[in-house]
Amino acid sequence: MKSTVASPVDPRFVDDDLLLCTVALPATPSSDEEADRMTRRRLTMRKHRAKRKTQLHDLRTQTQALQLHLHALRERQSIQHLLNPPGPWYNLMLSEKVRCREAHAENDRLRHLAQQHLALSRTLSSLLEQPTLHTPLTSPRCLPSEADRRAPVMHAILDATYRKLWGAFVEARLIDATETTHHHAAQCTATGDVEFHTIVYHDTPHDLTTAVEGGWRLHQGALVLDSLDHLCRSVDEVDSCVTYVTGWMDLPDVGHFQRRVLCKRYAPSPTTCAIVCQSVEADDAMPFDASSPILTEKSWLLFEANGKGGTTVKFFQKQRPLSGTVPGAWVTALAKRTQAYQDAVHGYMRQLEPPPTASIISDLFVQLKSFISTFPMLLHVTEADLCLELTLAQTLATVFVYPGPIPLASIARVELPTALPSQLECIFSPLRVGTVVPCFYVNGTYFGVCSKREYIYCRRSVDNCLKIDIKKSSASKYASWFIQLDASQSAAEIKYMIDSAISRQDVC
């Protein structure tokens, strides 16, 4: 007989088979004692089985008795309800019992939820009571007076701001941006101060080198216009990639703010370049004027080559007064000032565009010949005349160049004079950003029509003064502006002055 080893079993879950295996363990009949032990085990097992059967029979009998009693009670209750129907108070008692049971269950649930909230509140209070770690990044940005320490401190301040580049772009939602945007937002900081955010995303046709150079010049104060309340008083070149700009910014009805800004260029890859700016809050060598408030700002400007010859520009700036109360007009004034500065930046960047090459002139001449062939009454225009016009008239170079196909539907709306002169030249002019319209140049006068059916007449007089006359089709009045030109001005500067004059009058 094979030997079997019994595994330990929980006595609470012992059934007949396990008990049989445990009690009737095999033994070797080597002696009479072992035979007696086997006999006793068998007798014990029989008694146990008989006892279990008796208990099972008693339980079944009691179950049947209880079921019969329950059935009798139900029949009695049904008979009583038939003989004596329950009144409204009985039904009310039953409903109240149900409501009481539900209320007790809801109280238990709310009590458990309150205990959880109390435990969470204790955990959060213990976290908030922890002491704040004061790191060098949260300390005031102060420049020392020692000459040997100023440059390292400047680099440390700018490097700390540069490490927040991607975090700032995540906050501004510029990481996965694809659409051109330029908007402002006012945010409240953890200290209760009001912070003004400027977010810009757009694609520029300039290559990476030109875009970075233009952005670096703008940060050094290359753009100074009388129409803007922004001035760079001095630019200190610390080294080849760090500058220290001091100046001021005047906001109407708000105040006269002092600016001390550090700028640094970074080139993490051949196709990426970043310009980081961070203002300082104190300067031991050149203390701030105590009578004027201080404007703190920090910005991140990222240039990325887009693979099409152009550059993708991402810009995020934060500005706020260092101390003092902020009036309600501060956000509005700063938004107007930032928008004006952004328009001036676009005009400045257009100056960096190269002049039209011979290939551009040739392509334009082919389009003009195709256009002139549709009007037999127009005289022939030679390529030499076109080149001469693009060379002599600085107001036309790099500005009035139409890059796409000729919109014949727009040309049909142009009112041509009945008697044409002996000399006629044609150009295609984008009179405003995003609006390209055909124009005709006849004896010093440019005729054209824009998308809103407004007729524009530009005349260049002998005294080098450009007069812009704009007449709407639904009105009989002329709105005129005179812009004094300078022979040294580039085409982009003149074009920007024209657009600014038209924008201020809200004509186009």
Short mmCIF file of C-alpha atoms in Angstrom, two decimals:
data_model
loop_
_atom_site.label_atom_id
_atom_site.label_comp_id
_atom_site.label_asym_id
_atom_site.label_seq_id
_atom_site.Cartn_x
_atom_site.Cartn_y
_atom_site.Cartn_z
CA MET A 1 0.00 0.00 0.00
CA LYS A 2 1.31 3.40 -1.00
CA SER A 3 1.83 6.00 1.71
CA THR A 4 0.02 9.35 1.54
CA VAL A 5 1.00 12.51 3.41
CA ALA A 6 -1.89 14.72 4.54
CA SER A 7 -1.56 18.48 4.13
CA PRO A 8 -2.49 20.85 7.01
CA VAL A 9 -6.10 21.99 6.75
CA ASP A 10 -8.00 24.79 8.45
CA PRO A 11 -10.31 23.06 10.97
CA ARG A 12 -13.10 25.49 10.10
CA PHE A 13 -13.34 24.09 6.56
CA VAL A 14 -13.10 20.33 7.15
CA ASP A 15 -15.49 18.17 5.13
CA ASP A 16 -16.07 14.44 5.04
CA ASP A 17 -13.40 13.58 2.49
CA LEU A 18 -10.70 15.59 4.25
CA LEU A 19 -11.67 14.15 7.58
CA LEU A 20 -11.56 10.64 6.12
CA CYS A 21 -8.11 11.29 4.69
CA THR A 22 -6.95 12.72 7.99
CA VAL A 23 -8.36 10.03 10.26
CA ALA A 24 -7.90 6.94 8.09
CA LEU A 25 -4.24 7.38 7.42
CA PRO A 26 -2.64 4.29 5.98
CA ALA A 27 -0.53 2.31 8.33
CA THR A 28 1.65 -0.70 7.97
CA PRO A 29 0.05 -3.75 9.62
CA SER A 30 3.21 -4.68 11.35
CA SER A 31 1.59 -5.32 14.71
CA ASP A 32 -1.74 -5.79 16.49
CA GLU A 33 -1.63 -2.21 17.78
CA GLU A 34 -1.66 -0.83 14.30
CA ALA A 35 -4.61 -3.08 13.39
CA ASP A 36 -6.53 -1.87 16.44
CA ARG A 37 -5.71 1.74 15.53
CA MET A 38 -7.14 1.24 12.03
CA THR A 39 -10.31 -0.32 13.51
CA ARG A 40 -10.81 2.60 15.88
CA ARG A 41 -10.33 5.06 13.02
CA ARG A 42 -12.98 3.36 10.96
CA LEU A 43 -15.43 3.34 13.83
CA THR A 44 -14.75 7.00 14.50
CA MET A 45 -15.35 7.85 10.86
CA ARG A 46 -18.65 5.93 10.83
CA LYS A 47 -19.83 7.73 13.93
CA HIS A 48 -18.92 11.09 12.43
CA ARG A 49 -20.77 10.36 9.22
CA ALA A 50 -23.84 9.20 11.14
CA LYS A 51 -23.72 12.40 13.20
CA ARG A 52 -23.44 14.57 10.09
CA LYS A 53 -26.38 12.80 8.50
CA THR A 54 -28.47 13.32 11.62
CA GLN A 55 -27.58 17.04 11.71
CA LEU A 56 -28.38 17.45 8.04
CA HIS A 57 -31.74 15.71 8.53
CA ASP A 58 -32.58 17.96 11.49
CA LEU A 59 -31.69 21.10 9.49
CA ARG A 60 -33.88 20.03 6.59
CA THR A 61 -36.74 19.31 8.97
CA GLN A 62 -36.41 22.74 10.59
CA THR A 63 -36.25 24.42 7.19
CA GLN A 64 -39.45 22.75 6.09
CA ALA A 65 -41.13 23.71 9.35
CA LEU A 66 -40.06 27.35 8.97
CA GLN A 67 -41.25 27.44 5.38
CA LEU A 68 -44.62 26.06 6.42
CA HIS A 69 -44.86 28.61 9.23
CA LEU A 70 -43.95 31.42 6.86
CA HIS A 71 -46.53 30.26 4.39
CA ALA A 72 -49.14 30.14 7.13
CA LEU A 73 -48.24 33.65 8.28
CA ARG A 74 -48.54 34.99 4.76
CA GLU A 75 -51.93 33.36 4.31
CA ARG A 76 -53.06 34.73 7.65
CA GLN A 77 -51.87 38.21 6.70
CA SER A 78 -53.61 38.05 3.35
CA ILE A 79 -56.83 36.93 5.06
CA GLN A 80 -56.53 39.75 7.61
CA HIS A 81 -55.99 42.30 4.82
CA LEU A 82 -59.10 40.97 3.13
CA LEU A 83 -61.20 41.09 6.30
CA ASN A 84 -59.65 44.28 7.71
CA PRO A 85 -58.00 46.33 4.96
CA PRO A 86 -55.02 48.42 6.22
CA GLY A 87 -55.68 52.11 6.62
CA PRO A 88 -53.59 55.08 5.56
CA TRP A 89 -51.68 55.05 8.82
CA TYR A 90 -50.41 51.57 8.15
CA ASN A 91 -49.10 52.56 4.72
CA LEU A 92 -47.57 55.69 6.23
CA MET A 93 -45.81 53.57 8.84
CA LEU A 94 -44.35 51.33 6.14
CA SER A 95 -43.15 54.30 4.09
CA GLU A 96 -41.61 55.92 7.15
CA LYS A 97 -39.75 52.72 7.96
CA VAL A 98 -38.35 52.65 4.41
CA ARG A 99 -37.35 56.31 4.63
CA CYS A 100 -35.74 55.75 8.02
CA ARG A 101 -33.72 52.83 6.64
CA GLU A 102 -32.60 54.93 3.64
CA ALA A 103 -31.71 57.87 5.91
CA HIS A 104 -29.55 55.65 8.09
CA ALA A 105 -27.73 54.35 5.00
CA GLU A 106 -27.20 57.92 3.70
CA ASN A 107 -25.92 59.05 7.10
CA ASP A 108 -23.41 56.22 7.14
CA ARG A 109 -22.21 57.15 3.66
CA LEU A 110 -21.87 60.86 4.53
CA ARG A 111 -20.10 60.03 7.76
CA HIS A 112 -17.57 57.92 5.87
CA LEU A 113 -17.11 60.68 3.27
CA ALA A 114 -16.60 63.33 5.96
CA GLN A 115 -13.95 61.20 7.60
CA GLN A 116 -12.12 60.90 4.28
CA HIS A 117 -12.27 64.68 3.72
CA LEU A 118 -11.02 65.30 7.23
CA ALA A 119 -8.05 63.00 6.65
CA LEU A 120 -7.29 64.78 3.34
CA SER A 121 -7.51 68.21 4.98
CA ARG A 122 -5.08 67.14 7.69
CA THR A 123 -2.64 65.89 5.04
CA LEU A 124 -2.85 69.12 3.02
CA SER A 125 -2.47 71.28 6.12
CA SER A 126 0.66 69.40 7.07
CA LEU A 127 2.08 70.02 3.59
CA LEU A 128 1.24 73.74 3.63
CA GLU A 129 2.88 74.16 7.00
CA GLN A 130 6.23 73.03 5.58
CA PRO A 131 8.80 75.88 5.37
CA THR A 132 9.41 77.45 1.95
CA LEU A 133 12.84 76.83 0.46
CA HIS A 134 14.47 80.11 -0.52
CA THR A 135 16.65 79.39 -3.53
CA PRO A 136 18.81 81.89 -5.45
CA LEU A 137 16.17 81.90 -8.22
CA THR A 138 13.56 83.43 -5.89
CA SER A 139 15.91 86.07 -4.51
CA PRO A 140 15.95 89.59 -6.01
CA ARG A 141 17.97 89.81 -9.23
CA CYS A 142 20.64 92.29 -8.22
CA LEU A 143 23.80 93.20 -10.13
CA PRO A 144 26.86 93.82 -7.95
CA SER A 145 29.04 96.88 -8.30
CA GLU A 146 32.28 94.91 -8.69
CA ALA A 147 33.32 94.74 -12.34
CA ASP A 148 34.72 91.21 -12.11
CA ARG A 149 31.46 89.84 -10.66
CA ARG A 150 28.91 91.58 -12.91
CA ALA A 151 29.38 89.40 -16.02
CA PRO A 152 29.12 86.04 -14.17
CA VAL A 153 26.00 87.22 -12.34
CA MET A 154 24.43 88.33 -15.65
CA HIS A 155 25.13 84.95 -17.22
CA ALA A 156 23.72 83.13 -14.18
CA ILE A 157 20.49 85.18 -14.24
CA LEU A 158 19.97 84.62 -17.98
CA ASP A 159 20.84 80.92 -17.83
CA ALA A 160 18.26 80.41 -15.10
CA THR A 161 15.64 82.10 -17.29
CA TYR A 162 16.70 80.07 -20.34
CA ARG A 163 16.14 76.81 -18.45
CA LYS A 164 12.47 77.81 -18.17
CA LEU A 165 12.10 78.16 -21.95
CA TRP A 166 10.05 75.04 -22.63
CA GLY A 167 8.06 75.39 -19.43
CA ALA A 168 7.10 78.92 -20.48
CA PHE A 169 6.09 77.75 -23.97
CA VAL A 170 3.95 75.01 -22.40
CA GLU A 171 2.25 77.71 -20.30
CA ALA A 172 1.71 79.85 -23.42
CA ARG A 173 0.58 76.80 -25.47
CA LEU A 174 3.24 77.41 -28.11
CA ILE A 175 4.70 73.90 -28.19
CA ASP A 176 2.23 72.48 -30.73
CA ALA A 177 0.98 75.79 -32.16
CA THR A 178 0.33 75.83 -35.91
CA GLU A 179 -1.78 78.95 -36.52
CA THR A 180 -0.55 82.53 -36.57
CA THR A 181 -1.49 84.30 -33.35
CA HIS A 182 -0.73 87.52 -31.50
CA HIS A 183 -2.76 88.06 -28.36
CA HIS A 184 -2.46 89.41 -24.84
CA ALA A 185 -3.68 88.18 -21.47
CA ALA A 186 -3.67 89.46 -17.90
CA GLN A 187 -2.85 86.93 -15.18
CA CYS A 188 -2.82 87.13 -11.40
CA THR A 189 0.34 85.72 -9.80
CA ALA A 190 0.62 83.80 -6.55
CA THR A 191 1.65 87.00 -4.73
CA GLY A 192 -1.49 88.83 -5.89
CA ASP A 193 0.24 90.97 -8.55
CA VAL A 194 -1.16 91.52 -12.05
CA GLU A 195 1.05 90.17 -14.83
CA PHE A 196 0.66 90.99 -18.52
CA HIS A 197 1.40 88.24 -21.06
CA THR A 198 2.14 88.68 -24.75
CA ILE A 199 2.06 85.56 -26.96
CA VAL A 200 3.14 85.59 -30.62
CA TYR A 201 3.44 82.81 -33.18
CA HIS A 202 3.99 83.37 -36.90
CA ASP A 203 6.08 82.28 -39.87
CA THR A 204 8.40 84.80 -41.51
CA PRO A 205 9.83 84.45 -45.03
CA HIS A 206 13.30 85.47 -43.80
CA ASP A 207 15.94 82.80 -43.38
CA LEU A 208 17.15 81.86 -39.90
CA THR A 209 20.26 84.07 -39.96
CA THR A 210 18.37 87.18 -41.08
CA ALA A 211 15.53 86.63 -38.61
CA VAL A 212 17.90 86.12 -35.67
CA GLU A 213 19.97 89.16 -36.60
CA GLY A 214 16.85 91.30 -36.90
CA GLY A 215 15.49 90.06 -33.57
CA TRP A 216 18.83 90.73 -31.86
CA ARG A 217 18.95 94.29 -33.24
CA LEU A 218 15.42 94.93 -32.02
CA HIS A 219 16.38 93.82 -28.51
CA GLN A 220 19.33 96.20 -28.66
CA GLY A 221 17.03 99.15 -29.34
CA ALA A 222 17.38 99.40 -33.12
CA LEU A 223 13.68 100.37 -33.44
CA VAL A 224 13.05 103.84 -32.02
CA LEU A 225 10.00 105.72 -33.34
CA ASP A 226 8.35 108.91 -32.14
CA SER A 227 4.96 107.22 -32.20
CA LEU A 228 6.09 104.66 -29.61
CA ASP A 229 6.56 105.27 -25.91
CA HIS A 230 9.57 102.96 -25.75
CA LEU A 231 13.18 104.10 -25.60
CA CYS A 232 16.51 102.32 -25.07
CA ARG A 233 18.68 104.91 -23.40
CA SER A 234 21.90 102.90 -23.50
CA VAL A 235 23.08 99.46 -24.61
CA ASP A 236 26.05 97.90 -22.81
CA GLU A 237 27.56 94.99 -24.74
CA VAL A 238 28.89 92.69 -22.03
CA ASP A 239 30.26 90.18 -24.56
CA SER A 240 29.38 88.81 -27.99
CA CYS A 241 26.10 87.26 -26.82
CA VAL A 242 25.00 89.32 -23.78
CA THR A 243 23.77 92.93 -23.68
CA TYR A 244 22.51 95.13 -20.85
CA VAL A 245 19.78 97.55 -22.01
CA THR A 246 18.62 100.49 -19.89
CA GLY A 247 15.71 102.71 -20.83
CA TRP A 248 12.16 103.62 -19.99
CA MET A 249 8.59 103.04 -21.09
CA ASP A 250 5.85 105.64 -20.72
CA LEU A 251 2.23 104.45 -20.53
CA PRO A 252 -0.46 107.16 -20.77
CA ASP A 253 -2.50 107.62 -17.58
CA VAL A 254 -0.42 104.91 -15.89
CA GLY A 255 3.12 106.09 -15.24
CA HIS A 256 6.72 106.44 -16.34
CA PHE A 257 8.46 103.07 -15.89
CA GLN A 258 12.16 102.32 -15.72
CA ARG A 259 13.56 99.32 -17.61
CA ARG A 260 16.78 97.38 -16.99
CA VAL A 261 16.86 94.29 -19.21
CA LEU A 262 19.54 91.66 -19.82
CA CYS A 263 19.52 89.88 -23.21
CA LYS A 264 21.41 86.79 -24.32
CA ARG A 265 21.52 84.67 -27.47
CA TYR A 266 21.54 80.87 -27.41
CA ALA A 267 22.10 78.46 -30.31
CA PRO A 268 21.20 74.95 -29.08
CA SER A 269 21.22 73.52 -32.63
CA PRO A 270 22.09 74.65 -36.19
CA THR A 271 18.38 75.12 -37.01
CA THR A 272 17.32 76.75 -33.74
CA CYS A 273 18.22 79.97 -31.98
CA ALA A 274 16.77 81.60 -28.86
CA ILE A 275 16.95 85.09 -27.37
CA VAL A 276 16.18 85.34 -23.65
CA CYS A 277 15.54 88.60 -21.80
CA GLN A 278 15.33 89.10 -18.05
CA SER A 279 15.02 92.38 -16.17
CA VAL A 280 17.01 93.15 -13.04
CA GLU A 281 15.44 94.51 -9.89
CA ALA A 282 18.49 96.28 -8.47
CA ASP A 283 21.86 97.48 -9.69
CA ASP A 284 24.50 98.54 -7.18
CA ALA A 285 26.59 100.28 -9.84
CA MET A 286 23.67 102.24 -11.37
CA PRO A 287 20.84 102.57 -8.81
CA PHE A 288 17.27 103.08 -9.98
CA ASP A 289 15.52 106.41 -9.74
CA ALA A 290 13.38 106.28 -6.60
CA SER A 291 10.82 108.70 -8.05
CA SER A 292 9.79 106.41 -10.95
CA PRO A 293 8.31 102.90 -10.76
CA ILE A 294 10.16 99.88 -12.12
CA LEU A 295 8.82 97.55 -14.80
CA THR A 296 10.00 93.95 -14.57
CA GLU A 297 9.81 91.73 -17.61
CA LYS A 298 11.10 88.48 -18.99
CA SER A 299 10.69 87.05 -22.44
CA TRP A 300 11.62 84.05 -24.55
CA LEU A 301 12.05 84.43 -28.34
CA LEU A 302 12.64 81.23 -30.30
CA PHE A 303 13.60 80.97 -34.00
CA GLU A 304 13.21 77.63 -35.80
CA ALA A 305 14.03 76.99 -39.45
CA ASN A 306 10.89 75.57 -41.05
CA GLY A 307 12.60 73.77 -43.97
CA LYS A 308 10.98 76.04 -46.60
CA GLY A 309 13.55 78.80 -46.52
CA GLY A 310 11.64 80.71 -43.83
CA THR A 311 11.66 80.81 -40.05
CA THR A 312 9.06 80.03 -37.40
CA VAL A 313 8.99 82.62 -34.61
CA LYS A 314 7.63 81.93 -31.10
CA PHE A 315 7.56 84.71 -28.52
CA PHE A 316 6.32 84.79 -24.92
CA GLN A 317 6.72 87.83 -22.66
CA LYS A 318 5.68 88.59 -19.08
CA GLN A 319 5.54 92.15 -17.72
CA ARG A 320 4.44 93.63 -14.41
CA PRO A 321 5.27 96.62 -12.17
CA LEU A 322 7.73 95.74 -9.44
CA SER A 323 5.80 97.48 -6.68
CA GLY A 324 2.83 99.71 -6.09
CA THR A 325 -0.82 99.46 -7.00
CA VAL A 326 -1.87 98.68 -10.55
CA PRO A 327 -4.66 100.91 -11.95
CA GLY A 328 -7.39 99.45 -14.10
CA ALA A 329 -6.11 101.24 -17.20
CA TRP A 330 -2.69 99.60 -16.96
CA VAL A 331 -3.58 96.43 -18.85
CA THR A 332 -5.38 98.33 -21.63
CA ALA A 333 -2.55 100.84 -22.04
CA LEU A 334 0.08 98.13 -22.14
CA ALA A 335 -1.94 96.17 -24.72
CA LYS A 336 -2.15 99.21 -27.02
CA ARG A 337 1.55 99.91 -26.61
CA THR A 338 2.50 96.28 -27.31
CA GLN A 339 0.32 96.17 -30.43
CA ALA A 340 1.90 99.38 -31.77
CA TYR A 341 5.37 98.04 -31.07
CA GLN A 342 4.51 94.76 -32.82
CA ASP A 343 3.38 96.63 -35.94
CA ALA A 344 6.61 98.62 -35.88
CA VAL A 345 8.60 95.39 -35.58
CA HIS A 346 6.92 93.98 -38.69
CA GLY A 347 7.75 97.17 -40.58
CA TYR A 348 11.36 96.98 -39.43
CA MET A 349 11.69 93.34 -40.47
CA ARG A 350 10.39 94.17 -43.94
CA GLN A 351 13.44 96.42 -44.35
CA LEU A 352 15.63 93.34 -44.19
CA GLU A 353 14.05 91.85 -47.31
CA PRO A 354 16.44 91.81 -50.28
CA PRO A 355 15.67 94.09 -53.29
CA PRO A 356 13.96 92.57 -56.33
CA THR A 357 16.32 90.65 -58.54
CA ALA A 358 16.35 90.43 -62.31
CA SER A 359 14.44 87.14 -62.17
CA ILE A 360 11.65 88.74 -60.15
CA ILE A 361 11.44 91.64 -62.61
CA SER A 362 11.33 89.24 -65.55
CA ASP A 363 8.54 87.19 -63.96
CA LEU A 364 6.60 90.36 -63.26
CA PHE A 365 7.09 91.56 -66.82
CA VAL A 366 5.68 88.26 -68.16
CA GLN A 367 2.59 88.73 -66.00
CA LEU A 368 2.23 92.32 -67.17
CA LYS A 369 2.44 91.31 -70.84
CA SER A 370 -0.28 88.72 -70.25
CA PHE A 371 -2.40 91.35 -68.55
CA ILE A 372 -1.89 94.01 -71.21
CA SER A 373 -2.84 91.57 -73.97
CA THR A 374 -6.35 91.39 -72.47
CA PHE A 375 -6.80 95.14 -73.05
CA PRO A 376 -6.08 96.09 -76.71
CA MET A 377 -6.46 99.79 -75.93
CA LEU A 378 -3.41 99.72 -73.63
CA LEU A 379 -0.07 100.58 -75.17
CA HIS A 380 2.92 98.29 -75.09
CA VAL A 381 5.15 98.29 -72.02
CA THR A 382 8.78 97.34 -72.49
CA GLU A 383 10.87 95.48 -69.98
CA ALA A 384 13.33 98.34 -69.89
CA ASP A 385 10.60 100.75 -68.78
CA LEU A 386 9.58 98.37 -66.04
CA CYS A 387 13.17 97.96 -64.81
CA LEU A 388 13.62 101.72 -64.89
CA GLU A 389 10.48 102.24 -62.84
CA LEU A 390 11.55 99.65 -60.25
CA THR A 391 15.02 101.20 -60.08
CA LEU A 392 14.22 104.92 -59.94
CA ALA A 393 11.02 104.94 -57.90
CA GLN A 394 12.10 103.75 -54.43
CA THR A 395 8.46 103.56 -53.39
CA LEU A 396 7.98 100.61 -55.73
CA ALA A 397 11.05 98.49 -55.08
CA THR A 398 10.29 95.36 -53.00
CA VAL A 399 6.86 96.78 -52.10
CA PHE A 400 4.62 96.79 -55.15
CA VAL A 401 5.37 93.27 -56.40
CA TYR A 402 2.42 90.96 -56.93
CA PRO A 403 3.55 87.34 -56.41
CA GLY A 404 0.48 85.43 -57.64
CA PRO A 405 -1.71 85.14 -60.74
CA ILE A 406 -3.54 88.21 -62.03
CA PRO A 407 -7.08 88.53 -60.59
CA LEU A 408 -9.03 89.44 -63.73
CA ALA A 409 -12.24 89.77 -61.69
CA SER A 410 -10.66 92.60 -59.72
CA ILE A 411 -9.21 94.21 -62.84
CA ALA A 412 -12.67 94.38 -64.39
CA ARG A 413 -13.78 96.71 -61.58
CA VAL A 414 -11.04 99.28 -62.29
CA GLU A 415 -12.29 102.50 -63.86
CA LEU A 416 -9.81 103.44 -66.58
CA PRO A 417 -9.74 106.96 -68.05
CA THR A 418 -11.27 107.32 -71.49
CA ALA A 419 -8.24 109.05 -73.03
CA LEU A 420 -5.03 107.18 -72.25
CA PRO A 421 -1.70 109.04 -72.34
CA SER A 422 1.19 108.07 -74.52
CA GLN A 423 3.14 106.49 -71.64
CA LEU A 424 1.55 103.81 -69.50
CA GLU A 425 3.13 101.57 -66.91
CA CYS A 426 1.45 98.94 -64.75
CA ILE A 427 2.25 97.63 -61.30
CA PHE A 428 0.59 95.35 -58.78
CA SER A 429 0.45 96.80 -55.26
CA PRO A 430 -0.40 95.29 -51.84
CA LEU A 431 -1.72 98.54 -50.37
CA ARG A 432 -2.25 96.89 -46.99
CA VAL A 433 -1.02 93.74 -45.31
CA GLY A 434 -3.11 90.83 -46.53
CA THR A 435 -4.85 92.83 -49.31
CA VAL A 436 -3.35 92.54 -52.81
CA VAL A 437 -4.99 94.74 -55.45
CA PRO A 438 -4.08 95.65 -59.05
CA CYS A 439 -3.05 99.24 -59.74
CA PHE A 440 -2.28 101.31 -62.83
CA TYR A 441 0.36 104.01 -63.04
CA VAL A 442 -0.65 106.80 -65.47
CA ASN A 443 1.31 110.08 -65.57
CA GLY A 444 2.39 109.84 -61.94
CA THR A 445 -1.00 108.59 -60.69
CA TYR A 446 -1.69 105.07 -59.41
CA PHE A 447 -5.25 103.81 -59.95
CA GLY A 448 -6.53 100.71 -58.20
CA VAL A 449 -9.37 99.01 -56.37
CA CYS A 450 -9.26 96.96 -53.16
CA SER A 451 -11.43 94.07 -52.00
CA LYS A 452 -14.03 96.39 -50.43
CA ARG A 453 -14.60 98.25 -53.75
CA GLU A 454 -12.79 101.34 -52.47
CA TYR A 455 -10.89 103.31 -55.09
CA ILE A 456 -7.38 104.39 -54.18
CA TYR A 457 -5.47 107.11 -56.05
CA CYS A 458 -1.82 107.75 -55.15
CA ARG A 459 -0.09 110.74 -56.78
CA ARG A 460 3.57 111.53 -56.48
CA SER A 461 4.23 115.25 -56.97
CA VAL A 462 7.39 117.01 -58.05
CA ASP A 463 8.26 118.20 -54.54
CA ASN A 464 8.78 114.55 -53.48
CA CYS A 465 5.54 114.52 -51.46
CA LEU A 466 3.30 111.46 -51.80
CA LYS A 467 -0.41 112.22 -51.65
CA ILE A 468 -2.87 109.38 -50.96
CA ASP A 469 -6.49 110.02 -51.95
CA ILE A 470 -9.04 107.40 -50.96
CA LYS A 471 -12.64 107.51 -52.18
CA LYS A 472 -15.23 104.95 -51.18
CA SER A 473 -17.70 103.78 -53.81
CA SER A 474 -20.64 104.60 -51.54
CA ALA A 475 -19.50 108.15 -50.74
CA SER A 476 -18.48 111.20 -52.70
CA LYS A 477 -15.89 112.57 -50.28
CA TYR A 478 -12.15 112.23 -50.62
CA ALA A 479 -10.03 111.50 -47.56
CA SER A 480 -6.50 112.77 -48.19
CA TRP A 481 -3.22 112.41 -46.32
CA PHE A 482 0.16 113.93 -47.14
CA ILE A 483 3.30 111.99 -46.27
CA GLN A 484 6.68 113.68 -46.64
CA LEU A 485 9.17 111.31 -48.20
CA ASP A 486 12.92 111.23 -47.95
CA ALA A 487 15.11 110.01 -50.78
CA SER A 488 17.15 107.95 -48.30
CA GLN A 489 14.13 106.02 -47.06
CA SER A 490 13.73 102.45 -48.21
CA ALA A 491 10.66 101.05 -49.86
CA ALA A 492 9.64 99.13 -46.72
CA GLU A 493 9.78 102.29 -44.58
CA ILE A 494 7.61 104.23 -47.05
CA LYS A 495 5.17 101.34 -47.32
CA TYR A 496 4.93 101.17 -43.53
CA MET A 497 4.24 104.91 -43.30
CA ILE A 498 1.45 104.58 -45.88
CA ASP A 499 -0.13 101.65 -44.04
CA SER A 500 0.09 103.48 -40.72
CA ALA A 501 -1.62 106.58 -42.16
CA ILE A 502 -4.43 104.49 -43.63
CA SER A 503 -4.83 102.45 -40.42
CA ARG A 504 -5.14 105.54 -38.23
CA GLN A 505 -8.07 106.79 -40.29
CA ASP A 506 -9.76 103.35 -40.50
CA VAL A 507 -10.43 103.74 -44.21
CA CYS A 508 -9.41 100.40 -45.71
#
